[in-house]
Short mmCIF file of C-alpha atoms in Angstrom, two decimals:
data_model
loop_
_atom_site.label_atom_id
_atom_site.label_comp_id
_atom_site.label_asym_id
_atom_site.label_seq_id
_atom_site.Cartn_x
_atom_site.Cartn_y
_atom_site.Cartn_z
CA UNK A 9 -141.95 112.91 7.49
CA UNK A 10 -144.99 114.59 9.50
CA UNK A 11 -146.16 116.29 12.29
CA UNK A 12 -145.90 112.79 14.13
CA UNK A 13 -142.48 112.11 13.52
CA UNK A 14 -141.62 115.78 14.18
CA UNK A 15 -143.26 115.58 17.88
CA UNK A 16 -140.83 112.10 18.32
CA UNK A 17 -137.63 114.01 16.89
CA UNK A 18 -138.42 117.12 19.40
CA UNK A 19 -139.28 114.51 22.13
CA UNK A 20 -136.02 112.33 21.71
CA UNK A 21 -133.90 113.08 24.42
CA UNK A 22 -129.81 114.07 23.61
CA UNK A 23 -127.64 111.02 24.27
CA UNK A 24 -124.34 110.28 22.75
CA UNK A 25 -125.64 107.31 19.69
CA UNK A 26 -122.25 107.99 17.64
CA UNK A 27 -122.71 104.31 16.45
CA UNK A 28 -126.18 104.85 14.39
CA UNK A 29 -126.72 106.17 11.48
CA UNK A 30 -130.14 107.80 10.46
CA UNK A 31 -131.35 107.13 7.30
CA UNK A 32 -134.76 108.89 5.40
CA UNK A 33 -137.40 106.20 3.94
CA UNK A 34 -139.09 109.08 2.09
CA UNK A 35 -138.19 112.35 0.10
CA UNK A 36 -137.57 115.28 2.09
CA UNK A 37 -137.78 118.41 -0.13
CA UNK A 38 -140.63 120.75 -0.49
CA UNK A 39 -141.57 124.45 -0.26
CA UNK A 40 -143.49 124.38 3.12
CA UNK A 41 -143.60 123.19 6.51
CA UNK A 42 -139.72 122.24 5.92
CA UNK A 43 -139.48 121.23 9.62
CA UNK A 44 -141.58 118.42 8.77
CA UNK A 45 -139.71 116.80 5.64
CA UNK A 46 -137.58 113.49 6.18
CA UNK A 47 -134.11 115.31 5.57
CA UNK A 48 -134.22 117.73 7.95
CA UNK A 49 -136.23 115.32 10.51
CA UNK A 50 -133.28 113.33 9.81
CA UNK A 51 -130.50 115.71 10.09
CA UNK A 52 -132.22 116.97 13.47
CA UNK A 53 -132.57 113.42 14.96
CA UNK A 54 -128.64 112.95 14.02
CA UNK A 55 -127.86 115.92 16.02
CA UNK A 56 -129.27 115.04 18.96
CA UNK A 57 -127.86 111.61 19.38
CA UNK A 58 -124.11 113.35 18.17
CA UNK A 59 -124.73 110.71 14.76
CA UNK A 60 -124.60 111.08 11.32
CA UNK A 61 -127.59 111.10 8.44
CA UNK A 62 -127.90 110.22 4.85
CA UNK A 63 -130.23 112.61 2.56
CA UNK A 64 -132.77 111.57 0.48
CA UNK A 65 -132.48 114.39 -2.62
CA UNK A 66 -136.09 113.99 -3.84
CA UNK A 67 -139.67 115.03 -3.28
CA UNK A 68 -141.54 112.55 -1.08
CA UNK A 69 -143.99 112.70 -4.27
CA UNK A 70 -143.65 113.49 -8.19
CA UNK A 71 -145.95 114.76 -10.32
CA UNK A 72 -145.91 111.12 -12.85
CA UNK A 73 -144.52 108.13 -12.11
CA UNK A 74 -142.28 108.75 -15.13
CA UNK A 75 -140.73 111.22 -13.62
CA UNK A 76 -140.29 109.39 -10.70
CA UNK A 77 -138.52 106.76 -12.49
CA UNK A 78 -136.42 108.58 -14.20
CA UNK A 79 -135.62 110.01 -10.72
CA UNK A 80 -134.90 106.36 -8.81
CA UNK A 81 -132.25 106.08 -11.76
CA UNK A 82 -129.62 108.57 -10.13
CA UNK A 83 -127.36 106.30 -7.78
CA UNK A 84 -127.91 109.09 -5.36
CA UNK A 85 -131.70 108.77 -4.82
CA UNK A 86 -131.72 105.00 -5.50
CA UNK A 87 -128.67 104.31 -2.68
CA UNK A 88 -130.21 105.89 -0.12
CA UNK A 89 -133.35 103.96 -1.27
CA UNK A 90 -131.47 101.02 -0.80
CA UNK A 91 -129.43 102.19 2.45
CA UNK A 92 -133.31 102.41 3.92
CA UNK A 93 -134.48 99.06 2.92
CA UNK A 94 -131.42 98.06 5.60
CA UNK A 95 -132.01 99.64 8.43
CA UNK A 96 -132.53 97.40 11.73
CA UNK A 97 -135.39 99.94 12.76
CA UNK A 98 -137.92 102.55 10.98
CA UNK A 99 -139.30 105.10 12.65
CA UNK A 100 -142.57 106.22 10.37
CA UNK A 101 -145.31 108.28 10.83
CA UNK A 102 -149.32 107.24 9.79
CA UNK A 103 -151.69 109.60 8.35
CA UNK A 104 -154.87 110.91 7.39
CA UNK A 105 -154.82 111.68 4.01
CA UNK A 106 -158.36 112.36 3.95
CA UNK A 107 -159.21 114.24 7.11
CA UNK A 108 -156.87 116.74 8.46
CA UNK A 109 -153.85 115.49 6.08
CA UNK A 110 -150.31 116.98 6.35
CA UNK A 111 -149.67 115.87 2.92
CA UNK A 112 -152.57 118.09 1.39
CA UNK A 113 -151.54 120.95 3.90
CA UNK A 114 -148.04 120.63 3.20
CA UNK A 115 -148.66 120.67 -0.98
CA UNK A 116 -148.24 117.22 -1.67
CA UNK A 117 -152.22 116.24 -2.17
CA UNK A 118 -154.36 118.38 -4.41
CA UNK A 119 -158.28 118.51 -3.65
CA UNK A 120 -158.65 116.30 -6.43
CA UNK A 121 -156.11 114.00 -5.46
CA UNK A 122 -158.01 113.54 -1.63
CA UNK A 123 -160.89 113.11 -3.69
CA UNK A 124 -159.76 109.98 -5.35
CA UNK A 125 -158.19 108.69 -2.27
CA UNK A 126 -161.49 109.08 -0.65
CA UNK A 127 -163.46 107.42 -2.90
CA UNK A 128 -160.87 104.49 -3.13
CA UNK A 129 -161.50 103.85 0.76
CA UNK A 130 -158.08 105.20 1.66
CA UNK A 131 -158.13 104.91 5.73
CA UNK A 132 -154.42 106.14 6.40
CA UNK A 133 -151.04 106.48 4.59
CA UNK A 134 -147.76 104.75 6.00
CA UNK A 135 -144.28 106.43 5.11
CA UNK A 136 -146.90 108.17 2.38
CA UNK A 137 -148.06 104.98 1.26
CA UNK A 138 -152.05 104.85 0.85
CA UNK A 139 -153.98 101.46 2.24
CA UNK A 140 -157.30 100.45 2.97
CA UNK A 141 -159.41 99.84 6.55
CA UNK A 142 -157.57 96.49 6.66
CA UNK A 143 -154.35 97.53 5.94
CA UNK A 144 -153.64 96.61 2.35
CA UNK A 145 -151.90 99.18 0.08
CA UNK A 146 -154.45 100.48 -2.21
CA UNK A 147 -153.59 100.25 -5.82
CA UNK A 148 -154.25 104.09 -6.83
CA UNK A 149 -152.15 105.85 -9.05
CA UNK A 150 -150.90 108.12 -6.27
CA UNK A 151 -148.95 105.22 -4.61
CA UNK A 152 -146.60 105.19 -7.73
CA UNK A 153 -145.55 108.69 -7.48
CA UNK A 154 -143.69 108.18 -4.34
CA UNK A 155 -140.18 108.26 -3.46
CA UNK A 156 -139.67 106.00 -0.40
CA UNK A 157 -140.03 102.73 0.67
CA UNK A 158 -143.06 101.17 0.34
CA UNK A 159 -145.48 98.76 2.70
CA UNK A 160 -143.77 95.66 1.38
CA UNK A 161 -139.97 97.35 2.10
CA UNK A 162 -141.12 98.76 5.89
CA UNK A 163 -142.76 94.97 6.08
CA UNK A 164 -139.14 93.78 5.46
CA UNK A 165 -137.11 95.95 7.96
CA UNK A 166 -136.52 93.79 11.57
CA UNK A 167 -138.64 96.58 13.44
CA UNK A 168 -140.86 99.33 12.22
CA UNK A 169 -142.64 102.13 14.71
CA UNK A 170 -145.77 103.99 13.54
CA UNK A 171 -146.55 106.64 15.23
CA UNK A 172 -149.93 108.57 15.23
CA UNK A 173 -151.10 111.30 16.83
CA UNK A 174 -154.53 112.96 16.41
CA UNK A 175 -158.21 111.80 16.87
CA UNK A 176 -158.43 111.99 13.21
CA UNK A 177 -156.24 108.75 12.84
CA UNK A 178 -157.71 106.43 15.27
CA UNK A 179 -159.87 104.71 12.80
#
């Protein structure tokens, strides 16, 4: 999900890719900025190669953990979890969730939540993951809450793209 991932959807070119499948590694609902969230990103991406998508029915972040359980425990959410962890090749954007974040402009981050990440040295945020300046995941209550693969899954999949975009996310 992202502005990132949005400009590589818009810049993919048509071709006829009837043998892939696309498949979100993070929850695509929301009330804003819906061009930006994984399922239609997906869906959009699927289209243009003539393929077919899976859809991830979940927030890319909960309000608890709890909740988020209780969430991974519906075969829908947790298949398509597990259809992700498959793939031969993720596509992901990187963030800022400090400066300039989508996730606070889109509704996902409160003031208070940027806050905390600042203060826990967050640098950047993979597939909404937070880590640290050398790449570690930070351990901050805000990594729990999220429904997607994590650093360890994307670490696991054959070939993963980041893409960033913004002078804000060079560091």
């Amino acid at each position: 999900m992202g502005k990132s991932v949005y400009a590589f959807v818009e810049e993919y070119p048509y071709r006829r890719e009837d043998h892939l499948h696309i498949v979100p590694l993070i929850g695509g609902m929301g009330q804003s900025h819906l061009d930006l969230h994984s399922n239609i990103l997906s869906l959009r991406l699927a289209q243009k190669i003539n393929s077919s998508c899976s859809y991830l029915y979940a927030p890319a972040m909960m309000d608890n953990s709890e909740l988020k359980e209780r969430l991974l425990s519906s075969l829908d959410i947790f298949g398509v979890l597990e259809e992700g962890r498959s793939v031969d090749i993720a596509v992901v954007g990187m963030g800022n969730p400090v400066k300039n974040s989508t996730m606070e402009e889109i509704g996902y981050l409160s003031s208070e939540d940027v806050s905390s990440l600042k203060k826990s040295s967050a640098i950047g945020d993979l597939n909404s993951q937070f880590y640290d300046i050398n790449g570690n995941a930070l351990n901050h209550p805000l990594n729990e809450r999220v429904i997607g693969l994590n650093m360890e899954d994307l670490r696991n999949i054959p070939e993963t793209v980041a893409i960033a975009e913004g002078l804000n996310k060079v560091q």
